[in-house]
PDB file of C-alpha atoms in Angstrom:
ATOM      1  CA  MET A   1      34.003   3.278  -6.699  1.00 59.00           C
ATOM      2  CA  THR A   2      30.884   5.269  -5.735  1.00 68.00           C
ATOM      3  CA  ALA A   3      30.799   6.518  -2.155  1.00 78.00           C
ATOM      4  CA  ILE A   4      27.664   5.328  -0.340  1.00 83.00           C
ATOM      5  CA  SER A   5      26.604   7.570   2.514  1.00 88.00           C
ATOM      6  CA  ALA A   6      25.080   6.181   5.709  1.00 88.00           C
ATOM      7  CA  ASP A   7      22.043   8.426   5.173  1.00 88.00           C
ATOM      8  CA  ILE A   8      21.124   6.887   1.825  1.00 88.00           C
ATOM      9  CA  VAL A   9      21.643   3.377   3.243  1.00 86.00           C
ATOM     10  CA  LYS A  10      19.312   4.272   6.112  1.00 84.00           C
ATOM     11  CA  GLU A  11      16.741   5.757   3.709  1.00 84.00           C
ATOM     12  CA  LEU A  12      16.819   2.609   1.569  1.00 80.00           C
ATOM     13  CA  ARG A  13      16.468   0.424   4.671  1.00 77.00           C
ATOM     14  CA  GLU A  14      13.441   2.422   5.845  1.00 74.00           C
ATOM     15  CA  LYS A  15      11.817   2.232   2.418  1.00 74.00           C
ATOM     16  CA  THR A  16      12.418  -1.480   1.786  1.00 70.00           C
ATOM     17  CA  GLY A  17      12.837  -3.046   5.220  1.00 65.00           C
ATOM     18  CA  ALA A  18      15.952  -4.891   3.969  1.00 72.00           C
ATOM     19  CA  GLY A  19      19.028  -5.304   6.180  1.00 72.00           C
ATOM     20  CA  MET A  20      21.692  -2.569   6.370  1.00 78.00           C
ATOM     21  CA  MET A  21      24.357  -4.678   4.635  1.00 82.00           C
ATOM     22  CA  ASP A  22      21.923  -5.742   1.892  1.00 81.00           C
ATOM     23  CA  CYS A  23      21.023  -2.075   1.314  1.00 83.00           C
ATOM     24  CA  LYS A  24      24.679  -1.063   1.164  1.00 87.00           C
ATOM     25  CA  LYS A  25      25.498  -3.879  -1.291  1.00 88.00           C
ATOM     26  CA  ALA A  26      22.482  -3.013  -3.479  1.00 87.00           C
ATOM     27  CA  LEU A  27      23.498   0.661  -3.588  1.00 89.00           C
ATOM     28  CA  ALA A  28      27.065  -0.301  -4.487  1.00 90.00           C
ATOM     29  CA  GLU A  29      25.828  -2.616  -7.265  1.00 90.00           C
ATOM     30  CA  ALA A  30      23.542   0.164  -8.550  1.00 89.00           C
ATOM     31  CA  GLY A  31      26.361   2.729  -8.540  1.00 89.00           C
ATOM     32  CA  GLY A  32      24.596   4.757  -5.847  1.00 88.00           C
ATOM     33  CA  ASN A  33      21.309   4.999  -7.817  1.00 89.00           C
ATOM     34  CA  PHE A  34      18.478   4.732  -5.261  1.00 86.00           C
ATOM     35  CA  GLU A  35      15.778   3.422  -7.625  1.00 86.00           C
ATOM     36  CA  LYS A  36      18.106   0.841  -9.197  1.00 89.00           C
ATOM     37  CA  ALA A  37      19.076  -0.295  -5.699  1.00 86.00           C
ATOM     38  CA  ILE A  38      15.383  -0.878  -4.897  1.00 81.00           C
ATOM     39  CA  ASP A  39      15.061  -2.938  -8.104  1.00 84.00           C
ATOM     40  CA  CYS A  40      18.154  -4.915  -7.092  1.00 83.00           C
ATOM     41  CA  LEU A  41      16.694  -5.648  -3.652  1.00 79.00           C
ATOM     42  CA  ARG A  42      13.363  -6.611  -5.195  1.00 76.00           C
ATOM     43  CA  GLN A  43      15.110  -9.032  -7.551  1.00 77.00           C
ATOM     44  CA  LYS A  44      16.888 -10.584  -4.584  1.00 76.00           C
ATOM     45  CA  GLY A  45      13.575 -10.661  -2.764  1.00 71.00           C
ATOM     46  CA  LEU A  46      12.084 -12.591  -5.642  1.00 63.00           C
ATOM     47  CA  ALA A  47      14.923 -15.096  -5.389  1.00 60.00           C
ATOM     48  CA  THR A  48      14.360 -15.396  -1.648  1.00 67.00           C
ATOM     49  CA  ALA A  49      10.624 -15.821  -2.150  1.00 67.00           C
ATOM     50  CA  ALA A  50      11.146 -18.555  -4.741  1.00 66.00           C
ATOM     51  CA  LYS A  51      13.328 -20.493  -2.282  1.00 72.00           C
ATOM     52  CA  LYS A  52      10.660 -20.259   0.417  1.00 71.00           C
ATOM     53  CA  SER A  53       7.624 -20.977  -1.784  1.00 71.00           C
ATOM     54  CA  GLY A  54       7.778 -24.745  -1.190  1.00 72.00           C
ATOM     55  CA  ARG A  55       7.649 -24.424   2.594  1.00 78.00           C
ATOM     56  CA  GLN A  56       4.386 -25.167   4.344  1.00 81.00           C
ATOM     57  CA  ALA A  57       2.430 -22.150   5.569  1.00 82.00           C
ATOM     58  CA  SER A  58      -0.296 -23.218   7.987  1.00 84.00           C
ATOM     59  CA  GLU A  59      -0.206 -20.437  10.589  1.00 93.00           C
ATOM     60  CA  GLY A  60      -1.339 -16.883   9.905  1.00 94.00           C
ATOM     61  CA  LEU A  61      -4.341 -14.655  10.398  1.00 96.00           C
ATOM     62  CA  ILE A  62      -7.891 -14.148   9.269  1.00 96.00           C
ATOM     63  CA  GLY A  63      -8.396 -10.447   8.732  1.00 96.00           C
ATOM     64  CA  SER A  64     -11.637  -8.526   8.369  1.00 97.00           C
ATOM     65  CA  TYR A  65     -12.616  -5.081   7.201  1.00 97.00           C
ATOM     66  CA  ILE A  66     -15.973  -3.309   7.123  1.00 96.00           C
ATOM     67  CA  HIS A  67     -16.234  -0.187   4.970  1.00 95.00           C
ATOM     68  CA  MET A  68     -18.975   2.253   6.064  1.00 95.00           C
ATOM     69  CA  ASP A  69     -21.280  -0.664   6.963  1.00 95.00           C
ATOM     70  CA  LYS A  70     -21.750  -1.351   3.243  1.00 96.00           C
ATOM     71  CA  ILE A  71     -18.786  -3.544   2.218  1.00 96.00           C
ATOM     72  CA  GLY A  72     -17.312  -6.400   4.241  1.00 97.00           C
ATOM     73  CA  VAL A  73     -14.155  -8.450   3.602  1.00 97.00           C
ATOM     74  CA  LEU A  74     -12.821 -11.631   5.220  1.00 97.00           C
ATOM     75  CA  LEU A  75      -9.313 -12.694   4.231  1.00 97.00           C
ATOM     76  CA  GLU A  76      -7.041 -15.604   5.201  1.00 97.00           C
ATOM     77  CA  ILE A  77      -3.280 -15.215   4.825  1.00 97.00           C
ATOM     78  CA  ASN A  78      -0.939 -17.986   5.955  1.00 96.00           C
ATOM     79  CA  CYS A  79       2.674 -17.939   7.095  1.00 94.00           C
ATOM     80  CA  GLU A  80       4.925 -20.581   8.634  1.00 92.00           C
ATOM     81  CA  THR A  81       4.950 -19.589  12.312  1.00 92.00           C
ATOM     82  CA  ASP A  82       2.714 -17.992  14.883  1.00 93.00           C
ATOM     83  CA  PHE A  83       5.636 -15.701  15.749  1.00 94.00           C
ATOM     84  CA  VAL A  84       5.571 -14.036  12.302  1.00 94.00           C
ATOM     85  CA  ALA A  85       1.746 -13.931  12.316  1.00 95.00           C
ATOM     86  CA  LYS A  86       1.912 -11.724  15.422  1.00 95.00           C
ATOM     87  CA  THR A  87       4.351  -9.184  13.939  1.00 95.00           C
ATOM     88  CA  ASP A  88       3.200  -5.702  12.966  1.00 96.00           C
ATOM     89  CA  ASP A  89       4.520  -6.291   9.430  1.00 94.00           C
ATOM     90  CA  PHE A  90       2.331  -9.354   8.906  1.00 96.00           C
ATOM     91  CA  LYS A  91      -0.722  -7.738  10.516  1.00 97.00           C
ATOM     92  CA  GLY A  92      -0.143  -4.693   8.285  1.00 96.00           C
ATOM     93  CA  LEU A  93      -0.047  -6.924   5.203  1.00 97.00           C
ATOM     94  CA  VAL A  94      -3.362  -8.550   6.163  1.00 97.00           C
ATOM     95  CA  LYS A  95      -4.959  -5.144   6.791  1.00 97.00           C
ATOM     96  CA  ASP A  96      -3.648  -3.678   3.513  1.00 97.00           C
ATOM     97  CA  ILE A  97      -4.941  -6.580   1.440  1.00 97.00           C
ATOM     98  CA  CYS A  98      -8.342  -6.446   3.197  1.00 98.00           C
ATOM     99  CA  LEU A  99      -8.590  -2.750   2.270  1.00 97.00           C
ATOM    100  CA  HIS A 100      -7.491  -3.560  -1.262  1.00 97.00           C
ATOM    101  CA  VAL A 101     -10.164  -6.258  -1.672  1.00 97.00           C
ATOM    102  CA  ALA A 102     -12.846  -3.845  -0.444  1.00 97.00           C
ATOM    103  CA  ALA A 103     -11.718  -1.172  -2.915  1.00 97.00           C
ATOM    104  CA  ALA A 104     -10.724  -3.211  -5.976  1.00 96.00           C
ATOM    105  CA  ASN A 105     -13.411  -5.943  -5.814  1.00 96.00           C
ATOM    106  CA  PRO A 106     -11.451  -8.861  -7.330  1.00 97.00           C
ATOM    107  CA  SER A 107     -13.461 -11.835  -8.561  1.00 96.00           C
ATOM    108  CA  TYR A 108     -10.746 -14.489  -8.191  1.00 97.00           C
ATOM    109  CA  LEU A 109      -7.635 -15.077  -6.070  1.00 97.00           C
ATOM    110  CA  SER A 110      -5.285 -15.842  -8.999  1.00 95.00           C
ATOM    111  CA  SER A 111      -5.402 -16.500 -12.736  1.00 93.00           C
ATOM    112  CA  GLU A 112      -5.300 -20.273 -11.977  1.00 93.00           C
ATOM    113  CA  ASP A 113      -8.634 -19.890 -10.164  1.00 94.00           C
ATOM    114  CA  VAL A 114     -10.483 -18.486 -13.187  1.00 95.00           C
ATOM    115  CA  PRO A 115     -12.692 -21.323 -14.556  1.00 94.00           C
ATOM    116  CA  GLY A 116     -11.737 -22.636 -18.000  1.00 94.00           C
ATOM    117  CA  ASP A 117     -15.129 -21.763 -19.512  1.00 94.00           C
ATOM    118  CA  VAL A 118     -14.709 -18.119 -18.382  1.00 93.00           C
ATOM    119  CA  VAL A 119     -11.242 -17.966 -19.971  1.00 93.00           C
ATOM    120  CA  GLU A 120     -12.576 -19.446 -23.227  1.00 93.00           C
ATOM    121  CA  ARG A 121     -15.528 -17.025 -23.265  1.00 92.00           C
ATOM    122  CA  GLU A 122     -13.169 -14.069 -22.797  1.00 92.00           C
ATOM    123  CA  LYS A 123     -10.873 -15.347 -25.555  1.00 89.00           C
ATOM    124  CA  GLU A 124     -13.806 -15.726 -27.938  1.00 89.00           C
ATOM    125  CA  ILE A 125     -14.954 -12.157 -27.235  1.00 89.00           C
ATOM    126  CA  TYR A 126     -11.438 -10.835 -27.901  1.00 88.00           C
ATOM    127  CA  ARG A 127     -11.161 -12.861 -31.133  1.00 85.00           C
ATOM    128  CA  THR A 128     -14.424 -11.417 -32.462  1.00 85.00           C
ATOM    129  CA  GLN A 129     -13.184  -7.906 -31.573  1.00 85.00           C
ATOM    130  CA  THR A 130     -10.013  -8.496 -33.621  1.00 83.00           C
ATOM    131  CA  THR A 131     -10.582  -9.018 -37.342  1.00 78.00           C
ATOM    132  CA  ASN A 132      -8.604  -8.604 -40.585  1.00 80.00           C
ATOM    133  CA  LYS A 133      -5.297  -9.625 -38.987  1.00 83.00           C
ATOM    134  CA  PRO A 134      -3.104 -12.733 -39.401  1.00 85.00           C
ATOM    135  CA  LYS A 135      -4.023 -15.595 -37.047  1.00 85.00           C
ATOM    136  CA  GLU A 136      -0.768 -15.386 -35.025  1.00 86.00           C
ATOM    137  CA  VAL A 137      -1.271 -11.629 -34.519  1.00 87.00           C
ATOM    138  CA  ILE A 138      -4.843 -12.238 -33.350  1.00 87.00           C
ATOM    139  CA  GLU A 139      -3.638 -14.828 -30.813  1.00 88.00           C
ATOM    140  CA  LYS A 140      -1.029 -12.404 -29.437  1.00 91.00           C
ATOM    141  CA  ILE A 141      -3.680  -9.705 -29.090  1.00 91.00           C
ATOM    142  CA  VAL A 142      -6.011 -12.210 -27.382  1.00 90.00           C
ATOM    143  CA  GLU A 143      -3.262 -13.223 -24.916  1.00 92.00           C
ATOM    144  CA  GLY A 144      -2.516  -9.558 -24.177  1.00 93.00           C
ATOM    145  CA  LYS A 145      -6.191  -8.829 -23.509  1.00 93.00           C
ATOM    146  CA  LEU A 146      -6.458 -11.949 -21.369  1.00 94.00           C
ATOM    147  CA  ASP A 147      -3.488 -10.752 -19.241  1.00 94.00           C
ATOM    148  CA  LYS A 148      -5.300  -7.435 -18.824  1.00 95.00           C
ATOM    149  CA  PHE A 149      -8.457  -9.316 -17.762  1.00 95.00           C
ATOM    150  CA  PHE A 150      -6.455 -11.261 -15.134  1.00 95.00           C
ATOM    151  CA  GLY A 151      -4.922  -7.961 -13.964  1.00 95.00           C
ATOM    152  CA  GLU A 152      -8.396  -6.548 -13.392  1.00 95.00           C
ATOM    153  CA  GLN A 153     -10.157  -9.622 -11.971  1.00 96.00           C
ATOM    154  CA  CYS A 154      -7.530 -11.581  -9.995  1.00 97.00           C
ATOM    155  CA  LEU A 155      -6.430 -10.337  -6.564  1.00 97.00           C
ATOM    156  CA  LEU A 156      -2.763 -11.386  -6.850  1.00 96.00           C
ATOM    157  CA  GLU A 157      -2.453  -9.769 -10.306  1.00 96.00           C
ATOM    158  CA  GLN A 158      -4.136  -6.480  -9.357  1.00 97.00           C
ATOM    159  CA  ILE A 159      -2.151  -3.296  -8.796  1.00 96.00           C
ATOM    160  CA  PHE A 160      -2.119  -2.485  -5.067  1.00 96.00           C
ATOM    161  CA  VAL A 161      -4.567   0.409  -4.568  1.00 95.00           C
ATOM    162  CA  LYS A 162      -2.277   2.186  -2.083  1.00 94.00           C
ATOM    163  CA  ASP A 163       0.758   2.154  -4.412  1.00 92.00           C
ATOM    164  CA  THR A 164       1.129   5.773  -5.509  1.00 90.00           C
ATOM    165  CA  GLU A 165       3.189   4.763  -8.565  1.00 88.00           C
ATOM    166  CA  GLN A 166       0.551   2.168  -9.588  1.00 88.00           C
ATOM    167  CA  LYS A 167       3.197  -0.466 -10.387  1.00 87.00           C
ATOM    168  CA  LEU A 168       3.192  -2.805  -7.384  1.00 91.00           C
ATOM    169  CA  LYS A 169       0.968  -5.870  -7.752  1.00 94.00           C
ATOM    170  CA  ILE A 170      -0.472  -7.655  -4.726  1.00 96.00           C
ATOM    171  CA  LYS A 171       1.752 -10.670  -5.468  1.00 93.00           C
ATOM    172  CA  ASP A 172       4.779  -8.303  -5.410  1.00 90.00           C
ATOM    173  CA  LEU A 173       3.630  -6.919  -2.077  1.00 92.00           C
ATOM    174  CA  VAL A 174       3.485 -10.467  -0.684  1.00 93.00           C
ATOM    175  CA  THR A 175       6.926 -11.253  -2.161  1.00 89.00           C
ATOM    176  CA  GLU A 176       8.414  -8.195  -0.455  1.00 87.00           C
ATOM    177  CA  LYS A 177       7.047  -9.392   2.887  1.00 90.00           C
ATOM    178  CA  ILE A 178       8.444 -12.900   2.303  1.00 89.00           C
ATOM    179  CA  ALA A 179      11.873 -11.349   1.721  1.00 84.00           C
ATOM    180  CA  LYS A 180      11.543  -9.143   4.799  1.00 85.00           C
ATOM    181  CA  LEU A 181      10.045 -11.668   7.232  1.00 88.00           C
ATOM    182  CA  GLY A 182      11.958 -14.713   5.959  1.00 85.00           C
ATOM    183  CA  GLU A 183       8.948 -17.044   5.798  1.00 88.00           C
ATOM    184  CA  ASN A 184       6.680 -18.321   3.063  1.00 90.00           C
ATOM    185  CA  ILE A 185       3.440 -16.298   2.960  1.00 94.00           C
ATOM    186  CA  VAL A 186       0.352 -17.431   1.055  1.00 94.00           C
ATOM    187  CA  VAL A 187      -2.856 -15.500   0.418  1.00 96.00           C
ATOM    188  CA  LYS A 188      -5.225 -18.426   0.921  1.00 96.00           C
ATOM    189  CA  ARG A 189      -8.723 -17.076   0.258  1.00 96.00           C
ATOM    190  CA  PHE A 190     -11.034 -14.124   0.572  1.00 97.00           C
ATOM    191  CA  VAL A 191     -14.696 -13.250   0.466  1.00 96.00           C
ATOM    192  CA  ARG A 192     -16.211  -9.808  -0.168  1.00 96.00           C
ATOM    193  CA  PHE A 193     -19.781  -8.809   0.600  1.00 95.00           C
ATOM    194  CA  GLN A 194     -21.488  -5.652  -0.612  1.00 95.00           C
ATOM    195  CA  LEU A 195     -24.854  -4.486   0.674  1.00 94.00           C
ATOM    196  CA  GLY A 196     -27.618  -5.235  -1.827  1.00 90.00           C
ATOM    197  CA  GLU A 197     -25.319  -7.260  -4.083  1.00 84.00           C
ATOM    198  CA  LYS A 198     -26.857 -10.341  -5.727  1.00 76.00           C
TER     199      LYS A 198
END
């Protein structure tokens, strides 16, 4: 059995915000591998988030951010209780996503919010770009390009701008907070203004 030092448990706790026992269990399951332990905790976080997704989230915060008097963002994120809404973790999440919206300029909240005619127009463009291939191959290419489009245009599918590894999506960031704070959290809506924009 791999020996798990208190230092690595503490480091994992500081990085993920998970409980000490959860960190120790994850490290044991991962054979002491730090990165695999993070993946293990994230998978558990996803399970926790799925359990909480049906719970009503009607409290929360409206955050705002003004960048150099040229870009403005208003964002509503909901949670279940006023207690969680007042925590530094929740306030930090609201601030981070406001900054992200200002920087990444998403057009939609999620892929479900993209109008059907926009999706069909994108698909048609991708089909005309892909010729001389079997129909099923073309459809797979179109679906792949459509996923990329959602990743660029939809807030929850975008890669978090502050993630140095460029792997963490906004929806993953929210899921991590659900696992840490123990409440359902929903990014409800946002609006972004840019000076001179039509």
